[in-house]
Short mmCIF file of N, CA and C in Angstrom, two decimals:
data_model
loop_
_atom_site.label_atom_id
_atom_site.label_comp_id
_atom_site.label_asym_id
_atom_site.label_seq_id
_atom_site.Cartn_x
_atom_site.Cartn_y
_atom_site.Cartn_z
N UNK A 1 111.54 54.80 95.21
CA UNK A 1 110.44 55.77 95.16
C UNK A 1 110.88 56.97 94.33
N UNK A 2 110.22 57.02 93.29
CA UNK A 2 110.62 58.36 92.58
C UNK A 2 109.67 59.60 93.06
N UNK A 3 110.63 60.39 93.02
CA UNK A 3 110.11 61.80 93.55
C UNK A 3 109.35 63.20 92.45
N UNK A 4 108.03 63.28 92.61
CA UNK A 4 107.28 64.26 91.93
C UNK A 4 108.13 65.94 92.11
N UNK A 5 108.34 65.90 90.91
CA UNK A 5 108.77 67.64 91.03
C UNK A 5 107.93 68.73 90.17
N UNK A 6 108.17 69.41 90.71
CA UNK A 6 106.70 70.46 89.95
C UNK A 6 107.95 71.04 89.29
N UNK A 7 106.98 71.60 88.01
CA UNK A 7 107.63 72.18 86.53
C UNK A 7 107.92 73.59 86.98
N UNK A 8 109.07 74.10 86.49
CA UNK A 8 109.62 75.37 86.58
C UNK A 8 108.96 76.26 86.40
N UNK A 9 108.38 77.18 86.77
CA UNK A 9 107.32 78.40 86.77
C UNK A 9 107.97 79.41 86.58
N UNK A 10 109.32 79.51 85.75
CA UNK A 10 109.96 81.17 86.39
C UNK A 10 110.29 81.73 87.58
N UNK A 11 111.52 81.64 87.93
CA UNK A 11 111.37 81.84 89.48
C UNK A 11 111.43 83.40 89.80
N UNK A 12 112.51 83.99 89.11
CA UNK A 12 112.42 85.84 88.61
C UNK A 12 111.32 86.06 88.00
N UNK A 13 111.20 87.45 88.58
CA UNK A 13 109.79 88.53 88.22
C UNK A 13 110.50 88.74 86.83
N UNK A 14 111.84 89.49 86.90
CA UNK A 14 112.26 89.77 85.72
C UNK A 14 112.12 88.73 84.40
N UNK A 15 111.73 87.74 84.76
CA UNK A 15 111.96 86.23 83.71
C UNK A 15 110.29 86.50 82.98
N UNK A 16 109.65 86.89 83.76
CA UNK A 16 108.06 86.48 82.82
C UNK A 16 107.81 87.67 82.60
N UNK A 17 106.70 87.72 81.80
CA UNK A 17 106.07 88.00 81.35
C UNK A 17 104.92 89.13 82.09
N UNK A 18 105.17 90.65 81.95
CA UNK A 18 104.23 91.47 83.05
C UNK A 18 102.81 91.47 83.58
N UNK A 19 102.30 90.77 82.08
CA UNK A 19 101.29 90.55 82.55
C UNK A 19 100.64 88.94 83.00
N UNK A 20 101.54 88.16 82.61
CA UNK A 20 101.22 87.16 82.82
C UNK A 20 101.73 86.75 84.67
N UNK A 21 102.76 87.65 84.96
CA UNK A 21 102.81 87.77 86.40
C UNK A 21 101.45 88.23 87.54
N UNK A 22 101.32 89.68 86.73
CA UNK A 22 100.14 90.24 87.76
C UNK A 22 98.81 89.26 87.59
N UNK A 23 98.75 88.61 86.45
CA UNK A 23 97.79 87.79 86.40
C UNK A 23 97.65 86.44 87.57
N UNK A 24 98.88 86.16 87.80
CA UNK A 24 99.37 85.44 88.69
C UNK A 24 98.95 86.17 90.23
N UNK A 25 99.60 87.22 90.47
CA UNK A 25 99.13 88.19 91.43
C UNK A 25 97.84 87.97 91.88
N UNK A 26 97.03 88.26 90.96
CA UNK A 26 95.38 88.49 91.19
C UNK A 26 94.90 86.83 91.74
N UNK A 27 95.37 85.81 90.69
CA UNK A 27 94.72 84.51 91.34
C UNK A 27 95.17 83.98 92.29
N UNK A 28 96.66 84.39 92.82
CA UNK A 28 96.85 84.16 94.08
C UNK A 28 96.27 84.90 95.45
N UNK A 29 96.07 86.26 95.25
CA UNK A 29 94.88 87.14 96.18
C UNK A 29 93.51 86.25 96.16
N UNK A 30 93.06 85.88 95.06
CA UNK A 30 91.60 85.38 94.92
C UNK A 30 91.98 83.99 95.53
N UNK A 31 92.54 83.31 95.53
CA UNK A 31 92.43 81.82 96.45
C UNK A 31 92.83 82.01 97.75
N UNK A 32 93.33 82.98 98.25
CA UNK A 32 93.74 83.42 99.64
C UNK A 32 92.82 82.64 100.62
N UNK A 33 92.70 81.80 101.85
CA UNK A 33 91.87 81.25 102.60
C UNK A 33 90.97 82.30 102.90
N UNK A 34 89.88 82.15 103.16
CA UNK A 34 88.97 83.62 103.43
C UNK A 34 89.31 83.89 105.20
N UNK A 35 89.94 82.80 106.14
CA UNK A 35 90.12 83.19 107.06
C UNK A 35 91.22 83.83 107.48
N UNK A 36 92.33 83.99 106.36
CA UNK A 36 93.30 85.06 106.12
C UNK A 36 92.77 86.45 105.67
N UNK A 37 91.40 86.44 104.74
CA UNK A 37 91.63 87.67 104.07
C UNK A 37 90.83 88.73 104.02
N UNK A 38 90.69 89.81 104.19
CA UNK A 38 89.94 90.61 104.58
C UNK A 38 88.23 90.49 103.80
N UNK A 39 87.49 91.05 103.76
CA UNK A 39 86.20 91.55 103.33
C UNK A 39 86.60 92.21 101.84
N UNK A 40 85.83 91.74 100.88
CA UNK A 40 86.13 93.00 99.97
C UNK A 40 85.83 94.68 99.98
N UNK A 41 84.94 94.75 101.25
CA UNK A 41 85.05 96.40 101.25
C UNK A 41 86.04 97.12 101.80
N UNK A 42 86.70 96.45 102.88
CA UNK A 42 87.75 96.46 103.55
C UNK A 42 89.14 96.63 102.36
N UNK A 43 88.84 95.71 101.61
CA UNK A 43 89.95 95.59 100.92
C UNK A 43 90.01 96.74 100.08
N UNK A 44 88.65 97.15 99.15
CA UNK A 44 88.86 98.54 98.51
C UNK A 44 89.09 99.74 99.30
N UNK A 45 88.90 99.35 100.56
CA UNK A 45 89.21 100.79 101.22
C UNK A 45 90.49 100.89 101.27
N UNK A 46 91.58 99.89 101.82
CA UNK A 46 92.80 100.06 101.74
C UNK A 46 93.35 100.52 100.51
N UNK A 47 93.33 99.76 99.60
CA UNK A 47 93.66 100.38 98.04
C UNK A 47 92.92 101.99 97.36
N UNK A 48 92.43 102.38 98.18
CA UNK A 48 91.91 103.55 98.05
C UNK A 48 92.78 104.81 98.91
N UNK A 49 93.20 103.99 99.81
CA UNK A 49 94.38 105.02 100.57
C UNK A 49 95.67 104.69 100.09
N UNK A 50 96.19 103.29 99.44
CA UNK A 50 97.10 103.11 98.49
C UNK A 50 97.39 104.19 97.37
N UNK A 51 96.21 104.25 96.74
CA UNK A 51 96.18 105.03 95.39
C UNK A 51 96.46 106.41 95.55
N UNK A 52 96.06 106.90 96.87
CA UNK A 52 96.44 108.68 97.66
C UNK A 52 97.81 108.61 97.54
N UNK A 53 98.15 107.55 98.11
CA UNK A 53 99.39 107.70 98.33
C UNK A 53 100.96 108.15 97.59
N UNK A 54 101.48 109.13 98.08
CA UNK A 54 102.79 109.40 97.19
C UNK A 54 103.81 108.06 96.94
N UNK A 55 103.64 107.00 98.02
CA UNK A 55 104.71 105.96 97.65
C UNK A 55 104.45 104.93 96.86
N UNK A 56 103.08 104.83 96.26
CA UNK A 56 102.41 104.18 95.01
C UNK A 56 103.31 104.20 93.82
N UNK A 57 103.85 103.37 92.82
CA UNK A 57 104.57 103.07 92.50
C UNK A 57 104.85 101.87 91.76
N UNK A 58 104.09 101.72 90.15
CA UNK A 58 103.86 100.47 89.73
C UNK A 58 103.48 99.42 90.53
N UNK A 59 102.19 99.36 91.05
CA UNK A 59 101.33 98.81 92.27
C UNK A 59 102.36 98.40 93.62
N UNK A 60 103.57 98.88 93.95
CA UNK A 60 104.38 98.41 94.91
C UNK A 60 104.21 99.73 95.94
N UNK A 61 104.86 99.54 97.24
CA UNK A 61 104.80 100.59 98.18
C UNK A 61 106.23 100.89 97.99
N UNK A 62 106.92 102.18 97.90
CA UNK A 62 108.39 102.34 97.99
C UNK A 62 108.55 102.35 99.48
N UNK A 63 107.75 102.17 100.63
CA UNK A 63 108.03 102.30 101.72
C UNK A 63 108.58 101.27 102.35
N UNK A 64 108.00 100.03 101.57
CA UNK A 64 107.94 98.66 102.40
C UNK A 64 108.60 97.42 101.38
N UNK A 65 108.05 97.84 99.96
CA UNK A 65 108.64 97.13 98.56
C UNK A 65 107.27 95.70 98.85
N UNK A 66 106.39 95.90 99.03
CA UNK A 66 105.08 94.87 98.96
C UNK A 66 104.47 95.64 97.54
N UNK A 67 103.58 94.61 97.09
CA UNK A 67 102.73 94.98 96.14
C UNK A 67 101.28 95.16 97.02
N UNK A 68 100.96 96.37 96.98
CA UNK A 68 99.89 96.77 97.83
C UNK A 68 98.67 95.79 97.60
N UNK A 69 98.15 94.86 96.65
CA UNK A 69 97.04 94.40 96.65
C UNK A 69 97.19 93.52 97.13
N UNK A 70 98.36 92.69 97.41
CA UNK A 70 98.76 91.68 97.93
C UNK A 70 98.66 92.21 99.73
N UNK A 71 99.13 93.37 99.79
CA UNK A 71 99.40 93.89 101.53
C UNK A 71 98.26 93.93 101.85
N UNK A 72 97.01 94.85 101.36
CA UNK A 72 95.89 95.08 101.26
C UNK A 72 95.14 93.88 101.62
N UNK A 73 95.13 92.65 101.04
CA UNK A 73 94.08 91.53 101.25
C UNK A 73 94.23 90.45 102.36
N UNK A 74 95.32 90.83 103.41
CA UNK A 74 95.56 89.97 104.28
C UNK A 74 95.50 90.50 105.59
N UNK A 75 94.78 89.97 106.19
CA UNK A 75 93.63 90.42 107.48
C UNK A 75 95.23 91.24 108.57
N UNK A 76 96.38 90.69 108.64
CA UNK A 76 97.16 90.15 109.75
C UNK A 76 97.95 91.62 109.23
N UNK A 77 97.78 92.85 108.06
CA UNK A 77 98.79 93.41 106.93
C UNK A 77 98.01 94.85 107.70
N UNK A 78 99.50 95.91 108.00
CA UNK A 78 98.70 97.26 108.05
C UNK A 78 99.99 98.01 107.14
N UNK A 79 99.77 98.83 106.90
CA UNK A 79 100.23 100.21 106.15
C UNK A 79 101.56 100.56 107.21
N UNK A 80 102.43 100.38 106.52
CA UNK A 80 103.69 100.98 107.29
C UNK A 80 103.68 102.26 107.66
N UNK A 81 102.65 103.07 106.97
CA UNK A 81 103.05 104.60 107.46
C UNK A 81 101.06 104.76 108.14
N UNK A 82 100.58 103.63 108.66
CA UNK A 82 99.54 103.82 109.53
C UNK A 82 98.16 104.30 108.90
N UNK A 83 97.86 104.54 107.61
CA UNK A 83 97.29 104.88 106.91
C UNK A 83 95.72 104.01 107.03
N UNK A 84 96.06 102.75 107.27
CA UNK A 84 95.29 101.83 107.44
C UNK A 84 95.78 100.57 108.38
N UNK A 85 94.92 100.03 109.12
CA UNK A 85 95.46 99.19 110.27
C UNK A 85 95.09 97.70 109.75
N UNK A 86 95.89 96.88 110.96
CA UNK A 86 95.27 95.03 110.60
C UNK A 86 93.80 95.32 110.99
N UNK A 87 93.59 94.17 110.53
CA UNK A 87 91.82 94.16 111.06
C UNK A 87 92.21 93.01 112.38
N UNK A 88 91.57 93.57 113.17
CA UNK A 88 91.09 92.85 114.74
C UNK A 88 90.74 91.92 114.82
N UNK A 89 90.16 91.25 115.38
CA UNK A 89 88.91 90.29 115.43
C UNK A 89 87.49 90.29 115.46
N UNK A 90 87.69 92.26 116.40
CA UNK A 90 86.35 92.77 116.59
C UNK A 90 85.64 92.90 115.08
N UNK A 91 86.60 93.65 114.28
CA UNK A 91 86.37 94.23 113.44
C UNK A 91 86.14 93.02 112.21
N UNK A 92 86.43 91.79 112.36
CA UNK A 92 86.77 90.62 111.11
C UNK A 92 85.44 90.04 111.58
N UNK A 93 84.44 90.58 112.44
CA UNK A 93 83.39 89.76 113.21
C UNK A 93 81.99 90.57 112.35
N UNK A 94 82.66 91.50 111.46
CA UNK A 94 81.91 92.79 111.35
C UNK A 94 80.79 91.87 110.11
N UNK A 95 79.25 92.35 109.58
CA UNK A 95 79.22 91.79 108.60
C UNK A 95 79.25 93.07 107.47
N UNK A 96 79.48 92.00 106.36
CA UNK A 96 80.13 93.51 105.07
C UNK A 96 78.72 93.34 104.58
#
């Protein structure tokens, strides 16, 4: 039985290409299961207290070292310094 191996993708950030990474970034947020991922209003609100923020930082948090859009879009993800919380269940029940 020969074994399928998937093609080398770059495994370092440092190896590709900046934008061809965040591009990566974005379509991995956008296929996220929707029962992982927040609402999109939800989601701009977090990135809206991201962007206040002093630890903003070529889209990363210096607090935590996440890329905030990535922290931002996952229901289960709050703000290390409390800024913004997980979403509940109450609250994931909400309609946007």
């Amino acid at each position: 039985m020969t074994e399928k191996r998937r093609p080398c993708r770059k495994c370092l950030t440092a190896d590709m290409d900046q934008k061809e990474y965040f591009q990566n970034l974005h379509t991995y947020i956008a296929n996220l299961d929707s029962d992982i991922k927040v609402g999109r209003s939800i989601y701009e609100e977090r990135l809206r207290y991201c962007k206040d923020c002093d630890l903003l930082l070529d889209g990363m948090c210096r607090a935590c070292g996440c890329f905030v859009e990535l922290r931002a879009a996952l229901r289960k993800n709050a703000c290390p310094y409390d800024k913004w919380k997980a979403e509940t269940d109450f609250q994931a029940d909400r309609v946007e």
